Amino acid sequence: MSRRPSSRYTEMPMRVTEQRASLVNATPQNKDNVFGKLNIPKPQSTTSERRTSFFGKGIGPGGQRNSMFGAYGGPEKMKDPRPLHDKAFVQQCIKQLCEFLVERGFPGSVTVKSLQSPSTKEFLKIFEFIYTLLEPSFQMPTAKVEEEIPKMLKDLGYPFVLSKSSMYSIGAPHTWPQALGALIWLIDAVKLFGGLREQSLLFSDFSDEPCDIEDGAEYNKLLMEYCSDTYNKFMQGADTFDDDDADYVNKLRKLYNVDEALLQSLQEKHAMLMEHVERLERESQTDRLAGKRTEKLRLQADLQKLQNYRCTLEAHKTGLENKAAVLAEELEAADMQLEGLKQERTRLQHILENQKFTPADIERINRERNELQQTVHSLNQSLEEAEQLVWNEEVNLSKAKEKAEMMVAEYNKLGRKLKLIPQSAENACGHDFEIRADYSATTITQYKTQIQNPLKNMMVDVEDEYSRLTNVKLSLEETVEQVKSNIFDKQNDIKHIKEQIRRVDQQLEHDMQEMAQEEEKWAAEVDSVEAHKKRLEKNVMQGFEESEEELKAAQQQYHVVVQETNEENRMVSKNLTDVLNSAANHLCAVEKHCNEQLKRFGKLKEVIR
């Protein structure tokens, strides 16, 4: 059946499926697991009448597709599909960034509120911290940072554009979402890199040989040949490339020396390990590692809250001390003023007793005495209020001290339970983690440098040791399970062999019966095919004879038309000759008549003269 690609268009959005594209870009990690479970799905062909190209005007008049490169010259910038201008999405990204920084131990205080509109300096610190997780030796450049950061993101493969102008105002509402999106992408890259690194550590014993990278000439040659052949067939109108896929897979197997037996054993080992993992998950409903991580995050949060509360108490204590000092100065000034008033009162009383006064003087003195009494009364009230305020502040300060002492006691108790206190404890490593009842500013700063940094280092060491012991435990459990499985397999070998012999006998008898049925079926099909062949030959011969008769009739008609055309040409030539002769005779007659007329006119002229 002939194809008509020039008049056939398709509604398919993609000519090559993602599964086939993944086959071409497959990266064989090692020689042992390149083609373990290679599954190449066949693309579904759709019945349609016309075919068009993705970027052009479809398949050309000669049955070939037009190239997709030609309508547009260069690559287009990819638009970010993430809803970065959605406030809910931005808040989710900020929360994710904050949790990641806290989990990885970001050296600085970071909160969701501070990440709403960070400064350029804070953004650079966060970017440098995340980038050092990928490259520990990375150092932030000091000059032209607004140009270097987009360039580094582009080198890492960030698919979207981060403009240089946005780096000048990171915290602005129109630029911070794009920078936040870049940080989230960088976090995902860090998590992916960490996952690959853990996978390479856990499963590094699956192959004894180092991994081969397909950057060699042989692999590139095979890949280019495969791409060029399939693309040429695609441009010719082909939809499936099963033969090319099978040929490419066979060549890759020969290139990487794939061992089918080893692949089969690895598949069996993988199935056994998956069963073991499922059994362990069923046995243990709780994940200890996840619980420890949750407890670690909770303790870190509690420690951060305790530190923040301690700083708040210190600030409150300093404020209360300042207020108490001011009130003490005011009280001392009031006491001095009261003492001066008492002395003045004694002096005036002495003068009153030793000299005589007029009624006017007595009235004036009484008035002044009343005024002084009112002043003394008001000062006494102010003194009582100041004393009451000092008492309240002292009570609050004593409560705050008691609360801080309780928290310090709880911290010391937890430290003794964890064997961190005293300095000679098992987990102290020579560090003094005990907090004593001294709340001066220098002591608090000393506690920060003395306790916080060693605790962080010890937490990192504990996590590393826990990971190492977990890996050792997994390897030992895997070895024990393998030995148990081998013992169980050896015990059941005889039973399996007997069962297989019985099944083979049954299968042989069943196969013999099926072969007899299939022979009868194939004989009937051969007869039907022969009959169909004869009918086709008969139809072909009939068509051939009819075509020959039509050809003879056409040739006879052609000869008749040629004869008629020749006769018409002869008649036209004869008629044209007769016309030309008549015209020539007429011209001769006209010329003769003109000559006679000229002679006649000459004779007339001579007669007239």
Coordinates of C-alpha atoms in Angstrom, one line a residue:
M1 CA 0.0 0.0 0.0
S2 CA 1.6 3.3 -1.1
R3 CA 1.9 6.2 1.2
R4 CA 1.1 9.8 0.2
P5 CA 3.1 12.0 2.6
S6 CA 2.5 15.1 0.6
S7 CA -1.2 15.1 1.4
R8 CA -1.0 13.6 5.0
Y9 CA -1.1 15.7 8.1
T10 CA -1.0 14.5 11.7
E11 CA -2.4 15.9 14.9
M12 CA 0.5 14.5 17.0
P13 CA 2.2 17.2 19.1
M14 CA 5.5 15.4 19.2
R15 CA 7.1 13.1 16.5
V16 CA 9.5 11.5 19.0
T17 CA 8.4 10.4 22.4
E18 CA 10.2 11.2 25.6
Q19 CA 10.9 7.5 26.2
R20 CA 12.8 7.2 22.9
A21 CA 14.7 10.5 23.6
S22 CA 15.7 9.1 27.0
L23 CA 17.1 6.0 25.2
V24 CA 19.4 8.2 23.0
N25 CA 20.6 10.2 26.0
A26 CA 21.0 7.2 28.3
T27 CA 24.2 7.3 30.3
P28 CA 25.6 3.9 31.1
Q29 CA 27.0 4.2 34.6
N30 CA 29.0 1.0 34.5
K31 CA 29.5 -2.2 32.5
D32 CA 27.3 -4.2 34.8
N33 CA 24.0 -2.4 34.9
V34 CA 23.8 -0.6 31.5
F35 CA 21.1 -2.8 30.0
G36 CA 19.5 -4.4 33.1
K37 CA 15.9 -3.6 32.4
L38 CA 16.0 -1.6 29.2
N39 CA 12.5 -1.1 28.0
I40 CA 11.9 0.8 24.8
P41 CA 8.2 1.6 24.3
K42 CA 6.9 1.6 20.8
P43 CA 5.3 5.0 19.8
Q44 CA 1.7 4.7 19.0
S45 CA 1.0 5.4 15.3
T46 CA -2.2 7.3 14.6
T47 CA -4.2 7.0 11.5
S48 CA -4.3 10.3 9.7
E49 CA -4.2 11.6 6.2
R50 CA -1.8 14.5 6.2
R51 CA 1.6 15.1 7.8
T52 CA 3.1 18.4 9.0
S53 CA 6.4 19.3 10.6
F54 CA 6.5 21.0 14.0
F55 CA 8.1 24.2 12.8
G56 CA 7.6 24.2 9.0
K57 CA 4.9 23.6 6.3
G58 CA 4.8 19.8 6.7
I59 CA 6.3 17.2 4.4
G60 CA 7.6 18.5 1.1
P61 CA 6.2 17.6 -2.3
G62 CA 8.8 14.9 -2.7
G63 CA 7.6 13.0 0.5
Q64 CA 10.3 14.5 2.8
R65 CA 9.8 16.6 5.9
N66 CA 11.0 20.1 6.1
S67 CA 13.7 20.8 8.7
M68 CA 12.7 22.3 11.9
F69 CA 15.7 24.7 11.8
G70 CA 15.1 27.5 9.3
A71 CA 12.0 29.4 10.3
Y72 CA 13.8 30.9 13.3
G73 CA 17.5 31.6 13.6
G74 CA 18.5 31.3 17.2
P75 CA 17.3 29.8 20.5
E76 CA 14.6 31.5 22.4
K77 CA 14.7 32.4 26.1
M78 CA 12.8 29.9 28.3
K79 CA 9.9 31.4 30.3
D80 CA 9.8 30.4 34.0
P81 CA 6.6 28.4 34.4
R82 CA 6.6 28.7 38.2
P83 CA 4.0 31.2 39.7
L84 CA 6.7 33.4 41.2
H85 CA 4.2 36.3 41.5
D86 CA 1.8 34.3 43.6
K87 CA 2.1 35.3 47.2
A88 CA 1.2 31.9 48.5
F89 CA 3.8 30.2 46.4
V90 CA 6.4 32.8 47.4
Q91 CA 5.6 32.2 51.1
Q92 CA 6.0 28.5 50.6
C93 CA 9.4 29.0 48.9
I94 CA 10.5 31.3 51.8
K95 CA 9.5 28.7 54.3
Q96 CA 11.3 26.0 52.4
L97 CA 14.5 28.2 52.2
C98 CA 14.3 29.0 55.9
E99 CA 13.9 25.3 56.9
F100 CA 16.8 24.3 54.6
L101 CA 19.1 27.0 56.1
V102 CA 18.3 26.0 59.7
E103 CA 18.7 22.3 58.9
R104 CA 22.1 22.8 57.3
G105 CA 23.4 25.1 60.1
F106 CA 23.4 28.5 58.4
P107 CA 25.9 30.7 60.4
G108 CA 23.5 33.5 61.2
S109 CA 20.0 34.2 62.4
V110 CA 17.4 33.6 59.7
T111 CA 13.7 33.8 60.0
V112 CA 10.7 33.8 57.7
K113 CA 10.1 37.5 58.5
S114 CA 13.7 38.5 57.6
L115 CA 13.4 36.6 54.2
Q116 CA 10.4 38.7 53.1
S117 CA 12.7 41.4 51.7
P118 CA 16.4 40.6 52.5
S119 CA 19.2 43.0 51.7
T120 CA 21.8 42.3 49.1
K121 CA 24.4 41.4 51.8
E122 CA 22.1 38.8 53.3
F123 CA 21.3 37.3 49.8
L124 CA 25.1 37.0 49.1
K125 CA 25.7 35.2 52.4
I126 CA 22.8 32.8 51.7
F127 CA 24.0 32.2 48.1
E128 CA 27.6 31.6 49.3
F129 CA 26.5 29.2 52.0
I130 CA 24.3 27.1 49.6
Y131 CA 27.0 27.2 46.9
T132 CA 29.7 25.9 49.4
L133 CA 27.5 22.8 49.9
L134 CA 28.2 22.0 46.2
E135 CA 31.8 23.3 46.1
P136 CA 33.4 23.5 49.6
S137 CA 36.4 25.5 48.3
F138 CA 34.1 28.2 46.9
Q139 CA 34.8 31.8 47.8
M140 CA 32.5 34.7 46.9
P141 CA 34.2 37.2 44.5
T142 CA 34.7 40.7 45.8
A143 CA 34.2 42.6 42.5
K144 CA 31.3 42.6 40.0
V145 CA 29.2 40.2 42.1
E146 CA 26.1 41.2 40.1
E147 CA 27.7 39.8 37.0
E148 CA 29.3 36.7 38.6
I149 CA 26.2 35.3 40.3
P150 CA 24.1 35.0 37.0
K151 CA 27.1 33.6 35.3
M152 CA 27.6 30.9 38.0
L153 CA 23.9 30.0 37.8
K154 CA 24.1 29.7 34.0
D155 CA 27.2 27.5 34.4
L156 CA 25.3 25.2 36.8
G157 CA 22.6 24.8 34.2
Y158 CA 19.9 27.2 35.6
P159 CA 17.4 27.3 32.7
F160 CA 16.1 30.8 33.3
V161 CA 17.6 34.2 33.0
L162 CA 18.5 36.2 36.2
S163 CA 19.2 39.8 35.0
K164 CA 22.2 41.8 36.2
S165 CA 20.0 44.8 37.1
S166 CA 18.0 42.6 39.6
M167 CA 21.1 42.1 41.7
Y168 CA 21.3 45.8 42.6
S169 CA 17.9 45.6 44.4
I170 CA 17.4 42.1 45.7
G171 CA 14.8 42.9 48.3
A172 CA 12.5 44.8 45.9
P173 CA 9.0 43.2 45.4
H174 CA 9.6 42.8 41.6
T175 CA 13.1 41.3 41.8
W176 CA 13.1 39.1 45.0
P177 CA 10.7 36.4 43.6
Q178 CA 13.2 35.7 40.7
A179 CA 16.2 35.5 43.1
L180 CA 14.1 33.3 45.5
G181 CA 13.3 31.0 42.6
A182 CA 17.0 30.7 41.7
L183 CA 17.8 29.9 45.4
I184 CA 15.1 27.2 45.5
W185 CA 16.5 25.7 42.3
L186 CA 20.0 25.7 43.8
I187 CA 18.6 24.0 47.0
D188 CA 17.1 21.3 44.8
A189 CA 20.5 20.8 43.1
V190 CA 22.2 20.5 46.5
K191 CA 19.6 17.8 47.6
L192 CA 20.0 15.9 44.3
F193 CA 23.8 16.1 44.6
G194 CA 23.6 14.8 48.2
G195 CA 21.3 12.0 47.2
L196 CA 23.6 10.9 44.4
R197 CA 26.6 11.0 46.7
E198 CA 24.8 8.9 49.3
Q199 CA 23.7 6.4 46.6
S200 CA 27.2 6.1 45.3
L201 CA 28.5 5.4 48.9
L202 CA 25.7 2.8 49.7
F203 CA 26.0 0.9 46.4
S204 CA 29.6 1.3 45.6
D205 CA 30.3 -2.4 45.9
F206 CA 28.0 -3.4 43.0
S207 CA 30.8 -3.2 40.4
D208 CA 34.5 -3.9 40.8
E209 CA 35.5 -1.9 37.8
P210 CA 35.4 1.9 37.6
C211 CA 32.4 3.6 35.8
D212 CA 32.9 4.3 32.2
I213 CA 31.8 7.7 30.9
E214 CA 30.5 7.9 27.4
D215 CA 32.7 10.7 26.3
G216 CA 34.9 8.4 24.2
A217 CA 35.1 8.5 20.4
E218 CA 33.3 5.1 20.0
Y219 CA 30.3 6.1 21.9
N220 CA 30.0 9.5 20.2
K221 CA 30.3 7.8 16.8
L222 CA 27.5 5.3 17.6
L223 CA 25.3 8.1 19.0
M224 CA 25.9 10.3 15.9
E225 CA 25.2 7.4 13.5
Y226 CA 22.0 6.5 15.4
C227 CA 20.8 10.1 15.5
S228 CA 21.6 10.8 11.8
D229 CA 19.9 7.5 10.6
T230 CA 16.7 8.0 12.6
Y231 CA 16.5 11.7 11.7
N232 CA 16.9 10.9 8.0
K233 CA 14.1 8.3 8.3
F234 CA 12.0 10.7 10.2
M235 CA 12.4 13.3 7.5
Q236 CA 11.4 10.7 5.0
G237 CA 8.1 10.2 6.9
A238 CA 8.8 7.3 9.3
D239 CA 7.1 7.1 12.7
T240 CA 8.8 4.1 14.3
F241 CA 12.4 3.1 14.5
D242 CA 12.4 -0.3 16.1
D243 CA 15.1 -1.8 13.9
D244 CA 17.4 1.2 14.6
D245 CA 16.7 1.0 18.3
A246 CA 17.5 -2.7 18.4
D247 CA 20.7 -2.2 16.3
Y248 CA 21.8 0.7 18.6
V249 CA 21.2 -1.4 21.7
N250 CA 23.2 -4.3 20.3
K251 CA 26.1 -2.0 19.4
L252 CA 26.1 -0.5 22.9
R253 CA 26.1 -3.9 24.5
K254 CA 29.1 -4.9 22.4
L255 CA 30.9 -1.6 23.2
Y256 CA 30.4 -1.9 27.0
N257 CA 30.8 -5.8 27.2
V258 CA 27.5 -6.4 28.9
D259 CA 27.3 -9.6 30.8
E260 CA 23.7 -11.0 30.7
A261 CA 24.3 -13.5 33.5
L262 CA 25.7 -10.8 35.8
L263 CA 22.7 -8.6 35.0
Q264 CA 20.3 -11.5 35.8
S265 CA 22.1 -12.1 39.1
L266 CA 21.9 -8.3 39.9
Q267 CA 18.2 -8.3 39.2
E268 CA 17.7 -11.3 41.5
K269 CA 19.8 -9.6 44.2
H270 CA 17.8 -6.3 43.7
A271 CA 14.5 -8.2 44.1
M272 CA 15.8 -9.9 47.2
L273 CA 16.9 -6.6 48.7
M274 CA 13.5 -5.0 47.9
E275 CA 11.7 -7.9 49.7
H276 CA 14.0 -7.4 52.7
V277 CA 13.4 -3.7 52.8
E278 CA 9.6 -4.3 52.6
R279 CA 9.8 -6.8 55.4
L280 CA 11.9 -4.4 57.6
E281 CA 9.4 -1.6 56.9
R282 CA 6.5 -3.9 57.9
E283 CA 8.4 -5.0 61.1
S284 CA 9.3 -1.5 62.1
Q285 CA 6.5 1.0 61.8
T286 CA 8.6 3.9 63.2
D287 CA 11.6 5.3 61.4
R288 CA 14.3 5.8 64.0
L289 CA 16.4 8.0 61.8
A290 CA 13.4 10.3 61.0
G291 CA 12.5 10.4 64.7
K292 CA 16.1 11.3 65.7
R293 CA 16.1 14.0 63.0
T294 CA 12.8 15.4 64.3
E295 CA 14.1 15.3 67.8
K296 CA 17.3 17.0 66.7
L297 CA 15.3 19.8 65.0
R298 CA 13.1 20.1 68.1
L299 CA 16.1 20.4 70.4
Q300 CA 17.7 22.9 68.0
A301 CA 14.6 25.0 68.0
D302 CA 14.3 24.8 71.8
L303 CA 18.0 25.8 72.1
Q304 CA 17.4 28.7 69.8
K305 CA 14.3 29.7 71.8
L306 CA 16.3 29.4 75.0
Q307 CA 19.1 31.6 73.7
N308 CA 16.6 34.2 72.4
Y309 CA 14.8 34.2 75.8
R310 CA 18.1 34.5 77.6
C311 CA 19.0 37.5 75.5
T312 CA 15.6 39.0 76.2
L313 CA 16.1 38.5 79.9
E314 CA 19.5 40.0 79.8
A315 CA 18.2 43.1 78.0
H316 CA 15.3 43.3 80.5
K317 CA 17.6 42.9 83.4
T318 CA 19.9 45.7 82.1
G319 CA 16.8 48.0 81.7
L320 CA 15.7 47.2 85.2
E321 CA 19.1 47.9 86.6
N322 CA 19.2 51.2 84.8
K323 CA 15.8 52.1 86.1
A324 CA 16.8 51.1 89.7
A325 CA 20.0 53.3 89.4
V326 CA 17.9 56.3 88.3
L327 CA 15.4 55.8 91.0
A328 CA 18.2 55.4 93.6
E329 CA 19.6 58.7 92.5
E330 CA 16.2 60.4 92.6
L331 CA 15.7 58.9 96.1
E332 CA 19.1 60.2 97.3
A333 CA 18.3 63.6 95.9
A334 CA 14.9 63.6 97.6
D335 CA 16.5 62.6 100.9
M336 CA 19.0 65.4 100.6
Q337 CA 16.2 67.8 99.8
L338 CA 14.2 66.6 102.8
E339 CA 17.3 66.9 105.1
G340 CA 17.8 70.5 103.9
L341 CA 14.1 71.3 104.6
K342 CA 14.3 69.9 108.1
Q343 CA 17.4 72.0 108.8
E344 CA 15.6 75.1 107.4
R345 CA 12.6 74.2 109.6
T346 CA 14.8 74.0 112.7
R347 CA 16.4 77.3 111.9
L348 CA 13.1 79.0 111.4
Q349 CA 11.7 77.5 114.6
H350 CA 14.7 78.8 116.5
I351 CA 14.2 82.2 115.1
L352 CA 10.5 82.1 115.9
E353 CA 11.2 81.2 119.6
N354 CA 14.0 83.9 120.0
Q355 CA 12.4 87.0 118.5
K356 CA 9.2 88.8 118.5
F357 CA 6.9 88.9 115.5
T358 CA 4.1 91.1 114.5
P359 CA 0.7 89.6 113.5
A360 CA 1.5 90.1 109.9
D361 CA 4.8 88.2 110.3
I362 CA 3.0 85.4 112.1
E363 CA 0.4 85.2 109.3
R364 CA 3.1 85.2 106.7
I365 CA 5.1 82.5 108.6
N366 CA 2.0 80.3 109.0
R367 CA 1.3 80.6 105.3
E368 CA 4.8 79.6 104.5
R369 CA 4.7 76.8 107.0
N370 CA 1.5 75.5 105.3
E371 CA 3.2 75.6 101.9
L372 CA 6.2 73.8 103.3
Q373 CA 4.1 71.2 104.9
Q374 CA 2.3 70.6 101.5
T375 CA 5.6 70.4 99.8
V376 CA 6.9 67.9 102.4
H377 CA 3.7 65.9 102.0
S378 CA 4.0 65.7 98.2
L379 CA 7.7 64.8 98.5
N380 CA 6.9 62.0 100.9
Q381 CA 4.3 60.7 98.5
S382 CA 6.8 60.8 95.7
L383 CA 9.3 59.0 97.9
E384 CA 6.8 56.3 98.7
E385 CA 5.9 55.8 95.1
A386 CA 9.6 55.5 94.1
E387 CA 10.2 53.0 96.9
Q388 CA 7.2 51.0 95.7
L389 CA 8.4 51.1 92.1
V390 CA 11.9 50.0 93.2
W391 CA 10.3 47.2 95.2
N392 CA 8.2 46.0 92.2
E393 CA 11.3 46.1 89.9
E394 CA 13.3 44.1 92.4
V395 CA 10.5 41.5 92.7
N396 CA 10.4 41.2 88.9
L397 CA 14.2 40.9 88.7
S398 CA 14.2 38.2 91.4
K399 CA 11.5 36.3 89.5
A400 CA 13.5 36.6 86.2
K401 CA 16.6 35.4 88.0
E402 CA 14.7 32.4 89.5
K403 CA 13.3 31.5 86.0
A404 CA 16.8 31.8 84.4
E405 CA 18.3 29.7 87.2
M406 CA 15.6 27.1 86.6
M407 CA 16.3 27.0 82.9
V408 CA 20.1 26.8 83.6
A409 CA 19.5 24.0 86.1
E410 CA 17.4 22.2 83.5
Y411 CA 20.1 22.7 80.9
N412 CA 22.8 21.4 83.3
K413 CA 20.6 18.4 84.1
L414 CA 20.2 17.6 80.4
G415 CA 23.9 18.0 79.9
R416 CA 24.7 15.6 82.8
K417 CA 22.2 13.1 81.3
L418 CA 23.9 13.4 77.9
K419 CA 27.3 13.0 79.7
L420 CA 28.5 16.5 78.6
I421 CA 28.9 17.9 82.1
P422 CA 31.4 18.0 83.9
Q423 CA 34.4 18.7 81.8
S424 CA 35.8 15.2 82.5
A425 CA 32.6 13.5 81.3
E426 CA 32.6 10.9 78.5
N427 CA 31.1 13.1 75.7
A428 CA 32.6 16.4 76.9
C429 CA 35.9 15.9 74.9
G430 CA 37.6 18.3 77.3
H431 CA 35.1 21.1 76.8
D432 CA 33.3 22.8 79.7
F433 CA 29.6 22.9 78.9
E434 CA 28.3 23.9 82.3
I435 CA 26.5 27.2 82.8
R436 CA 27.1 28.8 86.2
A437 CA 25.1 31.4 88.1
D438 CA 26.9 34.4 86.7
Y439 CA 24.9 36.7 84.4
S440 CA 27.4 39.4 83.4
A441 CA 27.7 40.4 79.8
T442 CA 31.3 39.1 79.4
T443 CA 30.3 35.8 81.0
I444 CA 27.4 35.4 78.5
T445 CA 29.6 36.1 75.6
Q446 CA 32.2 33.6 76.9
Y447 CA 29.4 31.0 77.2
K448 CA 28.5 31.5 73.6
T449 CA 32.0 30.9 72.3
Q450 CA 32.7 28.2 74.9
I451 CA 29.5 26.1 74.5
Q452 CA 27.8 26.9 71.2
N453 CA 30.6 26.2 68.8
P454 CA 31.8 22.9 70.4
L455 CA 28.2 21.7 70.5
K456 CA 27.8 22.4 66.8
N457 CA 31.1 20.5 66.0
M458 CA 30.0 17.6 68.3
M459 CA 26.6 17.4 66.5
V460 CA 28.4 17.2 63.1
D461 CA 30.7 14.5 64.4
V462 CA 27.8 12.5 65.9
E463 CA 25.9 12.7 62.6
D464 CA 28.9 11.5 60.7
E465 CA 29.5 8.6 63.1
Y466 CA 25.8 7.7 63.0
S467 CA 25.9 7.6 59.2
R468 CA 29.0 5.4 59.2
L469 CA 27.5 3.0 61.7
T470 CA 24.2 2.9 59.8
N471 CA 26.2 1.9 56.6
V472 CA 28.1 -0.8 58.5
K473 CA 24.8 -2.1 59.9
L474 CA 23.2 -2.2 56.5
S475 CA 26.2 -4.1 55.0
L476 CA 26.2 -6.6 57.8
E477 CA 22.4 -7.2 57.6
E478 CA 22.7 -7.6 53.8
T479 CA 25.5 -10.2 54.3
V480 CA 23.5 -12.1 56.9
E481 CA 20.4 -12.1 54.7
Q482 CA 22.4 -13.3 51.7
V483 CA 23.8 -16.2 53.7
K484 CA 20.3 -17.1 55.0
S485 CA 18.9 -16.9 51.6
N486 CA 21.6 -19.1 50.2
I487 CA 21.1 -21.8 52.9
F488 CA 17.3 -21.7 52.2
D489 CA 17.9 -22.0 48.5
K490 CA 20.2 -25.0 48.9
Q491 CA 17.7 -26.7 51.2
N492 CA 14.9 -26.3 48.6
D493 CA 17.0 -27.2 45.5
I494 CA 15.9 -30.9 45.5
K495 CA 12.2 -30.0 45.9
H496 CA 12.5 -27.5 43.1
I497 CA 14.3 -30.0 40.8
K498 CA 11.7 -32.7 41.3
E499 CA 8.9 -30.2 40.7
Q500 CA 10.7 -28.9 37.6
I501 CA 11.0 -32.5 36.2
R502 CA 7.3 -33.1 36.7
R503 CA 6.4 -29.8 35.1
V504 CA 8.8 -30.4 32.2
D505 CA 7.1 -33.8 31.5
Q506 CA 3.7 -32.1 31.6
Q507 CA 4.9 -29.3 29.5
L508 CA 6.5 -31.7 27.0
E509 CA 3.2 -33.5 26.6
H510 CA 1.3 -30.3 26.3
D511 CA 3.7 -28.9 23.8
M512 CA 3.4 -32.1 21.7
Q513 CA -0.3 -31.7 21.6
E514 CA 0.0 -28.0 20.8
M515 CA 2.5 -28.7 18.0
A516 CA 0.1 -31.2 16.4
Q517 CA -2.7 -28.7 16.6
E518 CA -0.4 -25.9 15.2
E519 CA 0.7 -28.2 12.3
E520 CA -2.9 -28.8 11.3
K521 CA -3.6 -25.1 11.7
W522 CA -0.6 -24.1 9.6
A523 CA -1.6 -26.7 6.9
A524 CA -5.0 -25.1 6.6
E525 CA -3.5 -21.6 6.5
V526 CA -1.0 -22.7 3.7
D527 CA -4.0 -24.0 1.7
S528 CA -5.9 -20.8 2.1
V529 CA -2.8 -18.8 1.2
E530 CA -2.2 -20.8 -1.9
A531 CA -5.8 -20.3 -3.0
H532 CA -5.5 -16.6 -2.3
K533 CA -2.2 -16.6 -4.3
K534 CA -3.9 -18.2 -7.3
R535 CA -6.8 -15.7 -7.1
L536 CA -4.3 -12.8 -7.0
E537 CA -2.4 -14.2 -10.0
K538 CA -5.6 -14.6 -11.9
N539 CA -6.6 -11.0 -11.1
V540 CA -3.1 -9.8 -12.1
M541 CA -3.2 -11.6 -15.4
Q542 CA -6.7 -10.2 -16.2
G543 CA -5.5 -6.7 -15.4
F544 CA -2.4 -7.2 -17.5
E545 CA -4.5 -8.4 -20.5
E546 CA -6.9 -5.5 -20.2
S547 CA -3.9 -3.1 -20.0
E548 CA -2.4 -4.6 -23.2
E549 CA -5.7 -4.2 -25.0
E550 CA -6.0 -0.6 -23.8
L551 CA -2.5 0.0 -25.0
K552 CA -3.2 -1.4 -28.5
A553 CA -6.3 0.7 -28.8
A554 CA -4.4 3.8 -27.7
Q555 CA -1.7 3.1 -30.3
Q556 CA -4.2 2.6 -33.1
Q557 CA -5.9 5.8 -32.1
Y558 CA -2.5 7.5 -32.1
H559 CA -1.8 6.4 -35.7
V560 CA -5.2 7.6 -36.9
V561 CA -4.7 11.0 -35.2
V562 CA -1.2 11.3 -36.8
Q563 CA -2.6 10.5 -40.3
E564 CA -5.3 13.1 -39.9
T565 CA -2.8 15.7 -38.7
N566 CA -0.5 15.0 -41.7
E567 CA -3.5 15.4 -44.1
E568 CA -4.6 18.6 -42.5
N569 CA -1.0 20.0 -42.7
R570 CA -0.9 19.0 -46.5
M571 CA -4.2 20.8 -47.2
V572 CA -3.1 23.9 -45.3
S573 CA 0.2 24.0 -47.2
K574 CA -1.7 23.6 -50.6
N575 CA -4.2 26.4 -49.7
L576 CA -1.3 28.6 -48.6
T577 CA 0.5 28.1 -51.9
D578 CA -2.6 28.9 -53.9
V579 CA -3.2 32.1 -51.9
L580 CA 0.4 33.2 -52.5
N581 CA 0.2 32.5 -56.2
S582 CA -3.0 34.5 -56.5
A583 CA -1.5 37.4 -54.6
A584 CA 1.6 37.3 -56.9
N585 CA -0.6 37.3 -60.1
H586 CA -2.7 40.1 -58.7
L587 CA 0.4 42.2 -57.9
C588 CA 1.7 41.6 -61.5
A589 CA -1.6 42.7 -62.9
V590 CA -1.7 45.8 -60.7
E591 CA 1.9 46.7 -61.7
K592 CA 1.1 46.3 -65.5
H593 CA -2.0 48.4 -65.1
C594 CA 0.0 51.1 -63.3
N595 CA 2.6 51.1 -66.1
E596 CA -0.2 51.5 -68.7
Q597 CA -1.6 54.4 -66.8
L598 CA 1.8 56.1 -66.5
K599 CA 2.3 55.8 -70.3
R600 CA -1.2 57.2 -70.9
F601 CA -0.5 60.1 -68.6
G602 CA 2.7 60.8 -70.5
K603 CA 0.9 60.9 -73.8
L604 CA -1.7 63.2 -72.3
K605 CA 1.0 65.6 -71.1
E606 CA 2.7 65.6 -74.5
V607 CA -0.7 66.4 -76.2
I608 CA -1.4 69.2 -73.7
R609 CA 1.9 70.8 -74.4

